[in-house]
């Protein structure tokens, strides 16, 4: 989202177990909700095989350590989506 204070990943698991990142998902409603609740992170399922992980676009939220912690949380909490 151009000009947004948010960076995000939209992860989609396909029929053959392939995982892709979809940059074209409209997140305006989610971003508005996150802004209204003063959230610094969005982690939500979409559809049966998708997951959106968004964080404020600040270096401290996207450091290598924070990215690893986010990946670990996704794997532990959303393994059903990742397995397809």
Tab-separated table of C-alpha atoms in Angstrom:
chain	number	residue	atom	x	y	z
A	1	UNK	CA	0.000	0.000	0.000
A	2	UNK	CA	1.707	3.106	-1.206
A	3	UNK	CA	2.034	5.829	1.403
A	4	UNK	CA	0.767	3.567	4.170
A	5	UNK	CA	2.453	3.408	7.563
A	6	UNK	CA	2.058	-0.384	7.329
A	7	UNK	CA	4.113	-3.136	5.712
A	8	UNK	CA	2.535	-6.538	5.290
A	9	UNK	CA	2.828	-10.036	3.896
A	10	UNK	CA	-0.183	-11.847	2.488
A	11	UNK	CA	0.733	-15.534	2.476
A	12	UNK	CA	-1.287	-17.921	0.296
A	13	UNK	CA	-0.949	-21.726	0.242
A	14	UNK	CA	-1.904	-23.247	-3.128
A	15	UNK	CA	-3.355	-26.677	-3.940
A	16	UNK	CA	0.019	-28.340	-4.474
A	17	UNK	CA	1.403	-27.012	-1.188
A	18	UNK	CA	3.253	-24.142	-2.831
A	19	UNK	CA	3.379	-20.927	-0.814
A	20	UNK	CA	3.341	-17.489	-2.417
A	21	UNK	CA	3.195	-13.916	-1.213
A	22	UNK	CA	0.348	-11.886	-2.718
A	23	UNK	CA	1.123	-8.136	-2.859
A	24	UNK	CA	-2.234	-7.147	-4.405
A	25	UNK	CA	-4.628	-7.665	-1.483
A	26	UNK	CA	-6.621	-4.607	-0.391
A	27	UNK	CA	-6.044	-4.107	3.321
A	28	UNK	CA	-7.627	-0.699	3.778
A	29	UNK	CA	-10.338	-1.993	6.168
A	30	UNK	CA	-7.857	-3.930	8.284
A	31	UNK	CA	-5.430	-1.036	8.429
A	32	UNK	CA	-8.213	1.317	9.518
A	33	UNK	CA	-9.242	-1.098	12.289
A	34	UNK	CA	-5.637	-1.499	13.436
A	35	UNK	CA	-5.170	2.282	13.469
A	36	UNK	CA	-8.365	2.793	15.485
A	37	UNK	CA	-7.242	0.251	18.088
A	38	UNK	CA	-3.634	1.527	18.160
A	39	UNK	CA	-2.269	-1.851	17.083
A	40	UNK	CA	1.277	-2.315	15.889
A	41	UNK	CA	0.583	-5.731	14.328
A	42	UNK	CA	-2.134	-7.426	12.267
A	43	UNK	CA	-2.192	-11.220	12.049
A	44	UNK	CA	-5.382	-12.568	10.520
A	45	UNK	CA	-6.604	-15.483	8.414
A	46	UNK	CA	-8.269	-14.789	5.086
A	47	UNK	CA	-10.052	-17.529	3.266
A	48	UNK	CA	-9.118	-21.120	4.022
A	49	UNK	CA	-5.535	-20.899	2.846
A	50	UNK	CA	-4.341	-17.396	3.472
A	51	UNK	CA	-2.779	-15.344	6.222
A	52	UNK	CA	-2.046	-11.639	6.471
A	53	UNK	CA	0.809	-10.484	8.686
A	54	UNK	CA	1.147	-6.725	8.910
A	55	UNK	CA	3.218	-4.463	11.098
A	56	UNK	CA	3.865	-0.774	11.321
A	57	UNK	CA	6.474	0.283	8.819
A	58	UNK	CA	9.212	1.049	11.329
A	59	UNK	CA	12.619	-0.575	11.405
A	60	UNK	CA	12.179	-1.827	14.979
A	61	UNK	CA	9.172	-3.943	13.924
A	62	UNK	CA	10.956	-5.472	10.923
A	63	UNK	CA	14.419	-6.183	12.315
A	64	UNK	CA	15.863	-9.611	11.636
A	65	UNK	CA	15.038	-10.709	15.184
A	66	UNK	CA	11.442	-9.459	14.984
A	67	UNK	CA	10.975	-11.114	11.582
A	68	UNK	CA	12.146	-14.429	13.057
A	69	UNK	CA	9.785	-14.076	16.023
A	70	UNK	CA	6.887	-13.322	13.658
A	71	UNK	CA	7.749	-16.368	11.513
A	72	UNK	CA	7.911	-18.524	14.632
A	73	UNK	CA	4.504	-17.260	15.825
A	74	UNK	CA	2.988	-17.907	12.391
A	75	UNK	CA	4.375	-21.447	12.304
A	76	UNK	CA	3.213	-22.266	15.833
A	77	UNK	CA	-0.208	-20.625	15.605
A	78	UNK	CA	-1.173	-21.211	11.978
A	79	UNK	CA	0.376	-24.536	11.014
A	80	UNK	CA	-3.027	-25.674	9.674
A	81	UNK	CA	-2.923	-22.977	6.984
A	82	UNK	CA	0.698	-23.649	6.087
A	83	UNK	CA	0.029	-27.375	5.654
A	84	UNK	CA	-2.785	-26.579	3.229
